[in-house]
mmCIF file of C-alpha atoms and ligand atoms in Angstrom:
data_model
loop_
_atom_site.group_PDB
_atom_site.id
_atom_site.type_symbol
_atom_site.label_atom_id
_atom_site.label_comp_id
_atom_site.label_asym_id
_atom_site.label_seq_id
_atom_site.Cartn_x
_atom_site.Cartn_y
_atom_site.Cartn_z
ATOM 1 C CA MET A 1 -0.018 0.320 -0.008
ATOM 2 C CA THR A 2 1.538 3.379 -1.304
ATOM 3 C CA GLU A 3 0.771 6.469 1.217
ATOM 4 C CA THR A 4 1.913 9.671 1.039
ATOM 5 C CA ASP A 5 3.472 12.081 3.641
ATOM 6 C CA ILE A 6 0.536 13.596 4.668
ATOM 7 C CA HIS A 7 -0.836 10.332 5.688
ATOM 8 C CA GLN A 8 2.221 9.460 7.427
ATOM 9 C CA ARG A 9 2.175 12.725 9.245
ATOM 10 C CA PHE A 10 -1.446 12.163 10.190
ATOM 11 C CA ARG A 11 -0.740 8.753 11.725
ATOM 12 C CA GLU A 12 2.347 9.958 14.031
ATOM 13 C CA ASP A 13 0.732 12.757 15.264
ATOM 14 C CA LEU A 14 -1.926 10.656 16.232
ATOM 15 C CA LYS A 15 0.323 7.933 17.424
ATOM 16 C CA GLN A 16 2.253 10.822 19.669
ATOM 17 C CA TYR A 17 -1.459 11.978 20.971
ATOM 18 C CA PHE A 18 -2.431 8.590 22.031
ATOM 19 C CA ALA A 19 0.962 7.189 22.884
ATOM 20 C CA CYS A 20 0.274 3.899 21.261
ATOM 21 C CA ARG A 21 1.545 1.239 19.334
ATOM 22 C CA ASP A 22 0.075 2.328 15.746
ATOM 23 C CA VAL A 23 -2.652 4.141 13.955
ATOM 24 C CA PHE A 24 -4.414 2.927 10.642
ATOM 25 C CA LEU A 25 -6.439 5.834 8.215
ATOM 26 C CA VAL A 26 -9.699 4.677 6.761
ATOM 27 C CA SER A 27 -12.633 5.885 4.956
ATOM 28 C CA LYS A 28 -14.827 5.892 8.213
ATOM 29 C CA GLY A 29 -15.293 5.060 11.726
ATOM 30 C CA ARG A 30 -17.092 2.248 11.169
ATOM 31 C CA ILE A 31 -14.943 0.810 9.004
ATOM 32 C CA ALA A 32 -11.856 1.415 11.329
ATOM 33 C CA LEU A 33 -13.836 -1.283 13.857
ATOM 34 C CA TYR A 34 -14.722 -3.527 10.506
ATOM 35 C CA ALA A 35 -10.598 -3.562 10.154
ATOM 36 C CA ALA A 36 -10.261 -4.166 14.164
ATOM 37 C CA LEU A 37 -12.581 -6.723 14.119
ATOM 38 C CA ARG A 38 -11.910 -8.871 11.532
ATOM 39 C CA ALA A 39 -7.984 -8.261 12.573
ATOM 40 C CA SER A 40 -8.857 -9.784 15.894
ATOM 41 C CA GLY A 41 -10.248 -13.113 13.903
ATOM 42 C CA VAL A 42 -14.059 -11.956 15.645
ATOM 43 C CA GLY A 43 -16.820 -14.109 13.005
ATOM 44 C CA PRO A 44 -19.077 -16.484 12.727
ATOM 45 C CA GLY A 45 -20.455 -17.910 16.291
ATOM 46 C CA ASP A 46 -18.995 -15.043 18.350
ATOM 47 C CA GLU A 47 -20.674 -12.483 20.178
ATOM 48 C CA VAL A 48 -20.243 -9.240 20.422
ATOM 49 C CA LEU A 49 -21.489 -6.833 23.470
ATOM 50 C CA LEU A 50 -22.198 -3.161 22.902
ATOM 51 C CA PRO A 51 -24.328 -0.777 24.320
ATOM 52 C CA GLY A 52 -28.128 -0.649 23.331
ATOM 53 C CA TYR A 53 -27.717 2.972 22.708
ATOM 54 C CA THR A 54 -25.668 3.716 19.616
ATOM 55 C CA CYS A 55 -25.241 4.354 15.827
ATOM 56 C CA VAL A 56 -26.777 1.348 13.851
ATOM 57 C CA VAL A 57 -23.381 1.278 11.675
ATOM 58 C CA VAL A 58 -21.671 -0.344 14.707
ATOM 59 C CA PRO A 59 -23.777 -3.499 14.684
ATOM 60 C CA ALA A 60 -24.030 -3.620 11.008
ATOM 61 C CA MET A 61 -20.269 -3.865 11.034
ATOM 62 C CA ILE A 62 -20.230 -6.876 13.607
ATOM 63 C CA GLN A 63 -22.692 -8.475 11.491
ATOM 64 C CA ARG A 64 -20.340 -7.883 8.669
ATOM 65 C CA VAL A 65 -17.822 -10.132 9.895
ATOM 66 C CA GLY A 66 -20.187 -12.508 10.770
ATOM 67 C CA ALA A 67 -20.421 -12.496 14.332
ATOM 68 C CA THR A 68 -23.952 -11.319 16.391
ATOM 69 C CA PRO A 69 -24.752 -8.163 17.967
ATOM 70 C CA VAL A 70 -25.600 -8.774 22.177
ATOM 71 C CA TYR A 71 -27.052 -5.366 23.595
ATOM 72 C CA VAL A 72 -26.374 -4.216 26.915
ATOM 73 C CA ASP A 73 -28.312 -1.246 28.469
ATOM 74 C CA VAL A 74 -26.857 1.624 29.655
ATOM 75 C CA ASP A 75 -26.865 4.071 32.769
ATOM 76 C CA ALA A 76 -29.044 6.699 32.633
ATOM 77 C CA SER A 77 -26.858 8.814 34.708
ATOM 78 C CA THR A 78 -23.691 8.452 32.240
ATOM 79 C CA TYR A 79 -25.467 7.165 28.968
ATOM 80 C CA ASN A 80 -22.554 4.820 28.860
ATOM 81 C CA ILE A 81 -23.145 0.387 28.927
ATOM 82 C CA SER A 82 -24.001 -0.810 32.574
ATOM 83 C CA LEU A 83 -22.095 -2.841 34.608
ATOM 84 C CA ALA A 84 -25.084 -4.835 35.816
ATOM 85 C CA SER A 85 -26.755 -5.466 32.556
ATOM 86 C CA LEU A 86 -23.364 -6.543 31.256
ATOM 87 C CA LYS A 87 -23.760 -8.998 33.761
ATOM 88 C CA GLU A 88 -26.844 -10.177 32.222
ATOM 89 C CA ARG A 89 -26.174 -10.213 29.078
ATOM 90 C CA ILE A 90 -22.402 -12.167 28.804
ATOM 91 C CA THR A 91 -22.924 -16.010 27.582
ATOM 92 C CA PRO A 92 -19.929 -18.649 26.924
ATOM 93 C CA ARG A 93 -20.154 -17.462 23.038
ATOM 94 C CA SER A 94 -19.093 -13.556 24.411
ATOM 95 C CA ARG A 95 -15.833 -12.721 22.339
ATOM 96 C CA ALA A 96 -15.408 -9.045 22.250
ATOM 97 C CA LEU A 97 -16.799 -5.913 24.894
ATOM 98 C CA LEU A 98 -17.348 -2.601 22.772
ATOM 99 C CA VAL A 99 -17.284 0.242 25.132
ATOM 100 C CA GLN A 100 -18.452 3.701 23.824
ATOM 101 C CA HIS A 101 -17.621 6.797 25.682
ATOM 102 C CA THR A 102 -20.715 8.509 24.864
ATOM 103 C CA TYR A 103 -21.077 12.128 24.291
ATOM 104 C CA GLY A 104 -17.728 12.291 25.597
ATOM 105 C CA ILE A 105 -18.577 10.810 28.774
ATOM 106 C CA PRO A 106 -15.925 8.192 29.800
ATOM 107 C CA CYS A 107 -16.896 4.700 30.393
ATOM 108 C CA GLY A 108 -15.989 3.163 33.898
ATOM 109 C CA MET A 109 -12.793 1.597 32.789
ATOM 110 C CA ASP A 110 -11.601 0.124 35.839
ATOM 111 C CA SER A 111 -14.372 -2.052 36.318
ATOM 112 C CA LEU A 112 -15.066 -2.809 32.706
ATOM 113 C CA LEU A 113 -11.919 -3.816 32.076
ATOM 114 C CA SER A 114 -11.313 -6.094 34.855
ATOM 115 C CA PHE A 115 -14.791 -7.488 33.478
ATOM 116 C CA ALA A 116 -13.568 -8.337 30.249
ATOM 117 C CA GLU A 117 -10.205 -9.747 31.514
ATOM 118 C CA ALA A 118 -11.747 -12.227 34.051
ATOM 119 C CA HIS A 119 -14.072 -13.317 31.010
ATOM 120 C CA ASN A 120 -11.406 -13.255 28.214
ATOM 121 C CA LEU A 121 -12.949 -10.766 26.173
ATOM 122 C CA LEU A 122 -11.566 -8.595 23.792
ATOM 123 C CA CYS A 123 -11.994 -4.822 24.794
ATOM 124 C CA LEU A 124 -12.555 -2.075 21.847
ATOM 125 C CA GLU A 125 -13.172 1.339 22.338
ATOM 126 C CA ASP A 126 -15.645 3.293 20.348
ATOM 127 C CA CYS A 127 -14.131 6.409 20.816
ATOM 128 C CA CYS A 128 -16.375 8.632 17.945
ATOM 129 C CA HIS A 129 -17.468 10.894 20.896
ATOM 130 C CA ALA A 130 -14.757 11.111 22.736
ATOM 131 C CA LEU A 131 -11.010 13.127 21.744
ATOM 132 C CA GLY A 132 -9.395 14.323 24.902
ATOM 133 C CA SER A 133 -12.176 12.485 27.636
ATOM 134 C CA THR A 134 -9.895 10.852 30.490
ATOM 135 C CA TYR A 135 -11.041 8.329 32.776
ATOM 136 C CA GLN A 136 -8.624 8.566 36.210
ATOM 137 C CA LYS A 137 -6.474 10.913 34.218
ATOM 138 C CA ARG A 138 -5.875 8.347 31.548
ATOM 139 C CA LEU A 139 -6.644 9.047 28.102
ATOM 140 C CA CYS A 140 -10.323 7.412 26.384
ATOM 141 C CA GLY A 141 -8.734 5.080 23.341
ATOM 142 C CA THR A 142 -5.466 3.854 25.259
ATOM 143 C CA PHE A 143 -7.997 1.539 27.399
ATOM 144 C CA GLY A 144 -8.762 -1.268 24.998
ATOM 145 C CA ALA A 145 -6.745 -3.574 22.615
ATOM 146 C CA ALA A 146 -7.802 -0.904 20.167
ATOM 147 C CA ALA A 147 -9.940 2.177 19.557
ATOM 148 C CA PHE A 148 -11.805 3.693 16.363
ATOM 149 C CA LEU A 149 -12.375 7.396 16.055
ATOM 150 C CA SER A 150 -14.880 9.046 13.306
ATOM 151 C CA GLY A 151 -13.713 11.922 11.294
ATOM 152 C CA GLN A 152 -17.234 12.753 9.976
ATOM 153 C CA TRP A 153 -18.355 16.281 10.144
ATOM 154 C CA ASN A 154 -20.185 16.356 13.768
ATOM 155 C CA LYS A 155 -17.412 14.546 15.547
ATOM 156 C CA PRO A 156 -14.683 15.278 17.473
ATOM 157 C CA PHE A 157 -12.554 16.810 14.908
ATOM 158 C CA SER A 158 -13.550 16.102 11.250
ATOM 159 C CA THR A 159 -11.452 14.867 8.327
ATOM 160 C CA GLY A 160 -14.253 15.500 6.125
ATOM 161 C CA LEU A 161 -15.542 11.958 6.873
ATOM 162 C CA GLY A 162 -12.756 9.197 7.342
ATOM 163 C CA GLY A 163 -12.018 7.205 10.671
ATOM 164 C CA MET A 164 -9.050 6.225 12.276
ATOM 165 C CA LEU A 165 -7.989 2.994 14.468
ATOM 166 C CA VAL A 166 -5.898 3.321 17.401
ATOM 167 C CA VAL A 167 -3.949 0.553 18.082
ATOM 168 C CA ASN A 168 -2.711 -0.501 21.486
ATOM 169 C CA ASP A 169 -2.156 -4.283 21.248
ATOM 170 C CA SER A 170 1.093 -5.087 20.263
ATOM 171 C CA THR A 171 0.132 -8.077 17.718
ATOM 172 C CA LEU A 172 -2.783 -6.617 17.014
ATOM 173 C CA GLY A 173 -1.242 -3.891 14.461
ATOM 174 C CA GLU A 174 0.464 -6.235 12.530
ATOM 175 C CA ARG A 175 -2.851 -7.990 11.682
ATOM 176 C CA VAL A 176 -4.648 -4.695 11.087
ATOM 177 C CA GLU A 177 -1.756 -4.230 8.414
ATOM 178 C CA SER A 178 -2.478 -7.504 6.655
ATOM 179 C CA VAL A 179 -6.010 -7.035 6.502
ATOM 180 C CA LEU A 180 -5.919 -3.661 5.390
ATOM 181 C CA GLN A 181 -3.293 -4.992 2.388
ATOM 182 C CA ASN A 182 -5.685 -7.767 1.694
ATOM 183 C CA GLU A 183 -9.118 -6.245 1.664
ATOM 184 C CA PHE A 184 -8.813 -2.574 1.429
ATOM 185 C CA HIS A 185 -8.182 -0.442 -1.592
ATOM 186 C CA GLN A 186 -7.386 3.276 -1.750
ATOM 187 C CA PRO A 187 -9.862 6.107 -3.044
ATOM 188 C CA GLY A 188 -9.594 6.679 -6.660
ATOM 189 C CA PRO A 189 -9.172 10.499 -7.794
ATOM 190 C CA GLY A 190 -13.163 10.804 -8.669
ATOM 191 C CA LYS A 191 -13.504 9.735 -4.965
ATOM 192 C CA GLU A 192 -10.696 12.201 -4.038
ATOM 193 C CA ILE A 193 -12.149 14.967 -5.797
ATOM 194 C CA LEU A 194 -15.598 14.604 -4.454
ATOM 195 C CA LEU A 195 -14.257 14.341 -0.913
ATOM 196 C CA LYS A 196 -12.518 17.473 -1.419
ATOM 197 C CA LEU A 197 -15.327 19.235 -2.887
ATOM 198 C CA GLN A 198 -17.621 18.501 -0.362
ATOM 199 C CA GLN A 199 -14.758 19.559 2.584
ATOM 200 C CA ILE A 200 -15.066 23.174 0.522
ATOM 201 C CA LEU A 201 -18.575 22.967 0.644
ATOM 202 C CA TYR A 202 -19.076 22.403 4.231
ATOM 203 C CA SER A 203 -16.592 24.719 5.511
ATOM 204 C CA THR A 204 -18.157 27.485 3.302
ATOM 205 C CA PHE A 205 -21.940 27.172 3.973
ATOM 206 C CA VAL A 206 -22.168 25.304 6.967
ATOM 207 C CA THR A 207 -22.613 27.402 10.220
ATOM 208 C CA PRO A 208 -24.650 26.677 13.131
ATOM 209 C CA LYS A 209 -27.568 28.708 11.765
ATOM 210 C CA THR A 210 -27.497 26.442 8.785
ATOM 211 C CA VAL A 211 -26.555 23.434 10.035
ATOM 212 C CA MET A 212 -29.822 21.620 10.571
ATOM 213 C CA SER A 213 -31.217 22.598 7.330
ATOM 214 C CA ILE A 214 -28.393 21.467 5.519
ATOM 215 C CA THR A 215 -27.991 18.072 7.059
ATOM 216 C CA ASP A 216 -31.599 17.469 5.564
ATOM 217 C CA LEU A 217 -30.068 18.570 2.007
ATOM 218 C CA TYR A 218 -27.265 16.801 2.466
ATOM 219 C CA ARG A 219 -29.216 13.414 3.782
ATOM 220 C CA PHE A 220 -31.168 14.030 0.100
ATOM 221 C CA ALA A 221 -28.612 14.614 -1.878
ATOM 222 C CA SER A 222 -26.715 11.597 -0.742
ATOM 223 C CA LYS A 223 -29.618 9.645 -1.243
ATOM 224 C CA TYR A 224 -29.628 10.378 -4.704
ATOM 225 C CA GLY A 225 -25.940 9.511 -5.156
ATOM 226 C CA LEU A 226 -25.158 13.289 -5.422
ATOM 227 C CA MET A 227 -22.440 13.512 -2.549
ATOM 228 C CA ILE A 228 -20.700 11.181 -0.715
ATOM 229 C CA GLY A 229 -23.020 10.278 2.304
ATOM 230 C CA SER A 230 -22.050 8.737 5.851
ATOM 231 C CA SER A 231 -24.628 5.827 5.126
ATOM 232 C CA SER A 232 -26.624 4.740 2.361
ATOM 233 C CA THR A 233 -30.221 3.811 2.597
ATOM 234 C CA GLY A 234 -29.425 0.161 2.460
ATOM 235 C CA GLU A 235 -26.835 0.107 4.857
ATOM 236 C CA LEU A 236 -29.605 1.643 7.232
ATOM 237 C CA GLU A 237 -31.904 -1.008 6.212
ATOM 238 C CA GLY A 238 -29.631 -3.806 7.159
ATOM 239 C CA ARG A 239 -28.402 -4.936 3.751
ATOM 240 C CA ASP A 240 -24.524 -5.035 3.396
ATOM 241 C CA GLU A 241 -22.506 -3.105 1.170
ATOM 242 C CA PRO A 242 -18.942 -3.829 1.700
ATOM 243 C CA GLY A 243 -17.984 -1.593 -1.323
ATOM 244 C CA ASP A 244 -16.351 1.079 1.137
ATOM 245 C CA HIS A 245 -13.155 -0.815 2.661
ATOM 246 C CA CYS A 246 -11.019 2.227 1.322
ATOM 247 C CA THR A 247 -8.230 3.720 2.871
ATOM 248 C CA MET A 248 -8.181 7.433 4.051
ATOM 249 C CA ALA A 249 -7.921 10.138 0.914
ATOM 250 C CA ALA A 250 -4.982 12.503 0.953
ATOM 251 C CA CYS A 251 -7.418 15.685 1.133
ATOM 252 C CA GLN A 252 -9.070 13.842 5.142
ATOM 253 C CA ALA A 253 -5.391 13.434 6.071
ATOM 254 C CA ARG A 254 -4.663 16.622 5.550
ATOM 255 C CA MET A 255 -7.535 18.141 7.317
ATOM 256 C CA GLY A 256 -6.511 15.531 10.018
ATOM 257 C CA VAL A 257 -3.171 17.013 10.381
ATOM 258 C CA ARG A 258 -4.918 20.546 10.742
ATOM 259 C CA GLY A 259 -7.546 19.452 13.272
ATOM 260 C CA MET A 260 -4.446 17.930 15.217
ATOM 261 C CA LYS A 261 -2.979 21.471 15.354
ATOM 262 C CA THR A 262 -5.705 22.705 17.224
ATOM 263 C CA ILE A 263 -6.500 19.909 19.509
ATOM 264 C CA GLN A 264 -5.987 21.728 22.764
ATOM 265 C CA SER A 265 -7.958 24.781 21.772
ATOM 266 C CA THR A 266 -10.814 22.773 20.422
ATOM 267 C CA ILE A 267 -10.870 20.700 24.310
ATOM 268 C CA ALA A 268 -10.519 24.030 26.036
ATOM 269 C CA HIS A 269 -13.513 25.600 23.809
ATOM 270 C CA ARG A 270 -15.848 22.184 24.255
ATOM 271 C CA THR A 271 -15.099 22.041 27.998
ATOM 272 C CA HIS A 272 -15.478 25.896 27.942
ATOM 273 C CA ILE A 273 -19.092 25.923 26.249
ATOM 274 C CA ALA A 274 -20.411 22.243 28.323
ATOM 275 C CA ALA A 275 -19.432 24.109 31.553
ATOM 276 C CA PHE A 276 -21.831 27.041 30.586
ATOM 277 C CA TYR A 277 -24.469 24.407 29.396
ATOM 278 C CA ARG A 278 -24.238 22.930 32.942
ATOM 279 C CA SER A 279 -24.412 25.987 34.841
ATOM 280 C CA GLU A 280 -27.394 27.576 33.047
ATOM 281 C CA LEU A 281 -29.309 24.525 32.710
ATOM 282 C CA ASN A 282 -29.045 22.645 35.763
ATOM 283 C CA ALA A 283 -32.881 22.478 35.572
ATOM 284 C CA PHE A 284 -32.288 19.854 33.216
ATOM 285 C CA ASP A 285 -29.152 18.279 34.402
ATOM 286 C CA GLN A 286 -31.312 14.997 35.095
ATOM 287 C CA HIS A 287 -28.253 12.932 34.634
ATOM 288 C CA ARG A 288 -26.204 14.472 37.284
ATOM 289 C CA LEU A 289 -22.885 13.140 36.607
ATOM 290 C CA PRO A 290 -20.626 13.033 39.420
ATOM 291 C CA ASP A 291 -18.140 16.192 39.462
ATOM 292 C CA SER A 292 -15.207 13.549 39.195
ATOM 293 C CA LEU A 293 -16.760 12.360 35.933
ATOM 294 C CA VAL A 294 -17.460 16.072 34.516
ATOM 295 C CA GLU A 295 -14.015 17.118 35.067
ATOM 296 C CA GLU A 296 -12.673 14.379 33.094
ATOM 297 C CA THR A 297 -15.255 14.923 30.121
ATOM 298 C CA VAL A 298 -14.560 16.588 26.671
ATOM 299 C CA TYR A 299 -18.179 16.843 25.767
ATOM 300 C CA LEU A 300 -18.828 16.451 21.563
ATOM 301 C CA ARG A 301 -22.227 17.310 22.746
ATOM 302 C CA TYR A 302 -24.035 18.336 25.898
ATOM 303 C CA PRO A 303 -27.045 15.944 26.555
ATOM 304 C CA LEU A 304 -30.385 17.099 27.670
ATOM 305 C CA ARG A 305 -33.406 15.226 28.921
ATOM 306 C CA VAL A 306 -36.928 16.734 28.400
ATOM 307 C CA ARG A 307 -40.109 15.682 27.774
ATOM 308 C CA ASN A 308 -41.163 17.224 24.382
ATOM 309 C CA LYS A 309 -38.167 16.448 22.459
ATOM 310 C CA PRO A 310 -40.282 16.015 18.902
ATOM 311 C CA ALA A 311 -41.734 19.709 19.377
ATOM 312 C CA LEU A 312 -38.569 21.084 20.310
ATOM 313 C CA ILE A 313 -36.600 19.909 17.505
ATOM 314 C CA GLU A 314 -38.859 21.583 15.115
ATOM 315 C CA HIS A 315 -38.729 24.779 17.331
ATOM 316 C CA ALA A 316 -34.779 24.610 16.952
ATOM 317 C CA LYS A 317 -35.143 24.494 12.866
ATOM 318 C CA LYS A 318 -37.475 27.379 12.848
ATOM 319 C CA HIS A 319 -35.829 29.059 15.282
ATOM 320 C CA ARG A 320 -32.204 28.319 13.275
ATOM 321 C CA ILE A 321 -30.851 27.127 16.566
ATOM 322 C CA GLU A 322 -27.936 24.200 16.356
ATOM 323 C CA THR A 323 -29.236 20.923 18.451
ATOM 324 C CA GLY A 324 -28.738 17.564 17.917
ATOM 325 C CA THR A 325 -30.924 14.636 17.657
ATOM 326 C CA TRP A 326 -28.958 11.552 18.725
ATOM 327 C CA PHE A 327 -29.493 9.151 19.570
ATOM 328 C CA GLU A 328 -32.727 8.828 18.025
ATOM 329 C CA SER A 329 -33.790 5.068 19.195
ATOM 330 C CA PRO A 330 -31.154 2.486 20.554
ATOM 331 C CA LEU A 331 -29.722 2.091 16.624
ATOM 332 C CA HIS A 332 -29.827 5.656 15.441
ATOM 333 C CA PRO A 333 -31.320 6.588 13.080
ATOM 334 C CA LEU A 334 -32.941 3.220 12.787
ATOM 335 C CA HIS A 335 -36.802 3.663 13.765
ATOM 336 C CA ARG A 336 -37.833 0.242 12.671
ATOM 337 C CA ALA A 337 -36.416 -3.060 11.367
ATOM 338 C CA TRP A 338 -34.224 -3.216 14.515
ATOM 339 C CA GLU A 339 -34.382 -6.850 14.765
ATOM 340 C CA ARG A 340 -32.492 -7.312 11.192
ATOM 341 C CA PHE A 341 -29.618 -5.710 13.748
ATOM 342 C CA SER A 342 -30.849 -8.605 16.355
ATOM 343 C CA TYR A 343 -32.240 -6.193 18.542
ATOM 344 C CA HIS A 344 -35.797 -6.585 20.075
ATOM 345 C CA PRO A 345 -38.131 -3.504 21.150
ATOM 346 C CA GLY A 346 -37.664 -3.655 24.979
ATOM 347 C CA MET A 347 -33.753 -5.493 25.077
ATOM 348 C CA CYS A 348 -32.621 -2.244 26.385
ATOM 349 C CA PRO A 349 -35.370 0.211 28.286
ATOM 350 C CA VAL A 350 -33.168 2.868 29.388
ATOM 351 C CA GLY A 351 -31.643 2.968 26.037
ATOM 352 C CA GLU A 352 -34.960 3.849 25.141
ATOM 353 C CA THR A 353 -36.327 5.924 27.292
ATOM 354 C CA LEU A 354 -33.144 7.771 26.874
ATOM 355 C CA SER A 355 -33.293 8.004 23.067
ATOM 356 C CA ALA A 356 -37.086 9.387 23.234
ATOM 357 C CA GLN A 357 -35.811 11.947 25.541
ATOM 358 C CA THR A 358 -32.362 13.362 25.139
ATOM 359 C CA ILE A 359 -31.287 16.300 22.803
ATOM 360 C CA ASN A 360 -27.784 17.740 22.530
ATOM 361 C CA LEU A 361 -26.220 20.981 22.035
ATOM 362 C CA PRO A 362 -23.071 21.797 20.685
ATOM 363 C CA THR A 363 -19.844 22.708 22.039
ATOM 364 C CA HIS A 364 -17.694 22.752 18.685
ATOM 365 C CA PRO A 365 -15.517 25.452 17.880
ATOM 366 C CA GLY A 366 -18.403 27.388 15.590
ATOM 367 C CA ILE A 367 -20.154 28.322 18.964
ATOM 368 C CA THR A 368 -19.374 31.453 20.070
ATOM 369 C CA PRO A 369 -20.337 32.597 23.575
ATOM 370 C CA ALA A 370 -23.185 34.474 21.949
ATOM 371 C CA GLU A 371 -24.334 31.225 20.044
ATOM 372 C CA ALA A 372 -24.115 29.766 23.383
ATOM 373 C CA GLU A 373 -26.555 32.228 25.348
ATOM 374 C CA SER A 374 -29.099 32.080 22.411
ATOM 375 C CA ILE A 375 -28.992 28.358 22.929
ATOM 376 C CA VAL A 376 -29.679 28.104 26.233
ATOM 377 C CA SER A 377 -32.425 30.883 26.268
ATOM 378 C CA PHE A 378 -34.234 28.825 23.245
ATOM 379 C CA ILE A 379 -34.100 26.128 25.877
ATOM 380 C CA ARG A 380 -35.399 27.775 28.656
ATOM 381 C CA GLN A 381 -38.367 29.143 26.544
ATOM 382 C CA TYR A 382 -38.920 25.718 25.018
ATOM 383 C CA ALA A 383 -37.681 22.894 26.828
ATOM 384 C CA GLU A 384 -39.792 20.832 29.330
ATOM 385 C CA PRO A 385 -37.551 18.970 31.938
ATOM 386 C CA VAL A 386 -38.545 15.270 32.469
HETATM 387 C C1 PLP B 401 -20.428 8.258 14.225
HETATM 388 C C2 PLP B 401 -20.659 7.208 14.909
HETATM 389 C C3 PLP B 401 -20.214 5.933 14.393
HETATM 390 C C4 PLP B 401 -19.259 5.911 13.080
HETATM 391 O O1 PLP B 401 -18.620 6.647 12.728
HETATM 392 P P1 PLP B 401 -18.277 6.994 10.837
HETATM 393 O O2 PLP B 401 -17.356 7.925 10.958
HETATM 394 O O3 PLP B 401 -19.943 7.546 10.320
HETATM 395 O O4 PLP B 401 -18.321 5.491 10.122
HETATM 396 C C5 PLP B 401 -19.707 5.102 15.367
HETATM 397 N N1 PLP B 401 -19.817 4.940 16.526
HETATM 398 C C6 PLP B 401 -20.643 5.960 17.153
HETATM 399 C C7 PLP B 401 -20.715 6.384 18.583
HETATM 400 C C8 PLP B 401 -20.823 7.576 16.703
HETATM 401 O O5 PLP B 401 -21.226 8.325 17.084
#
């Protein structure tokens, strides 16, 4: 596989940041998960434990390698996998445990890691929301055998779609290397141009005031093949479309290198904005995260539980206030056909309640203090606490 200087630079930057064994750059976060599962030999007959409050593309990758997703309920105060539910869902076929640091809130890694060790489970971290969060002062992404990150637009830092696999285990890195050699291709020139064009369009037009209507437009355009979407219709319906086993394009790696340069100031900004939401919106602070966890969280989005989620989202669109809807279901964004991913209604009641009630507020660098003020007054005016 040929690799440009910019890919090498981005890998080095990430390696340094995570102090990890190796880093691999691919087309999407989910594809990084796929590579990790393949490299670990997870396959038919194996079960993978994961939270029942996630993106549907995560169980889709578990199924792509032939394994079965087994959903574990989450904890209402942390939005993260619950140890009590995990103990109920483990079986002799359980092979791996996927921990997801939802919204940037770190999972309780000490108990999860000892559980994984005791049951001989491979631990993988979904860091798609968590860049810079720590647990007991140790960086999220450094606990599991590997961790994957997403470079999608609304993730910790964007590469204009893209995925990064952080590998901590010494033998896993070599196996990932050979999975990439054998099963992956590089983006062709056409795809590289399209990705670059999307980066330019995004940076020109997407602002907190336009993001909700542009996201609708983007979903529409990618449905009809006019843009490279994050998920195709077929994918969301459970049909496997393995055409995207692709490494990262150079323009994406270049954007990643730029993102790494501002990582500390971005983290400081997110922390500052989230602290503002927390102090101004304490009426909504039902999750009551212990202060010790709050201090270790770099919020990608600040979650709030409300009684009137659908109406509130409609108001937000009308008032051009940036709010997020995820997760809309235990298998975001699917509202039906969950059984295609081995989820049956009622499996994760907490995850289902949180999906029905949780909206999230942006903390990204585009949110100025004035913008945060208008978000807060919008929430105070229209949101109904649970
Ligand atoms: C976005 C997301 C993913 C998938 O990332 P892609 O880059 O879109 O493949 C996986 N897990 C979580 C929790 C996410 O939010």
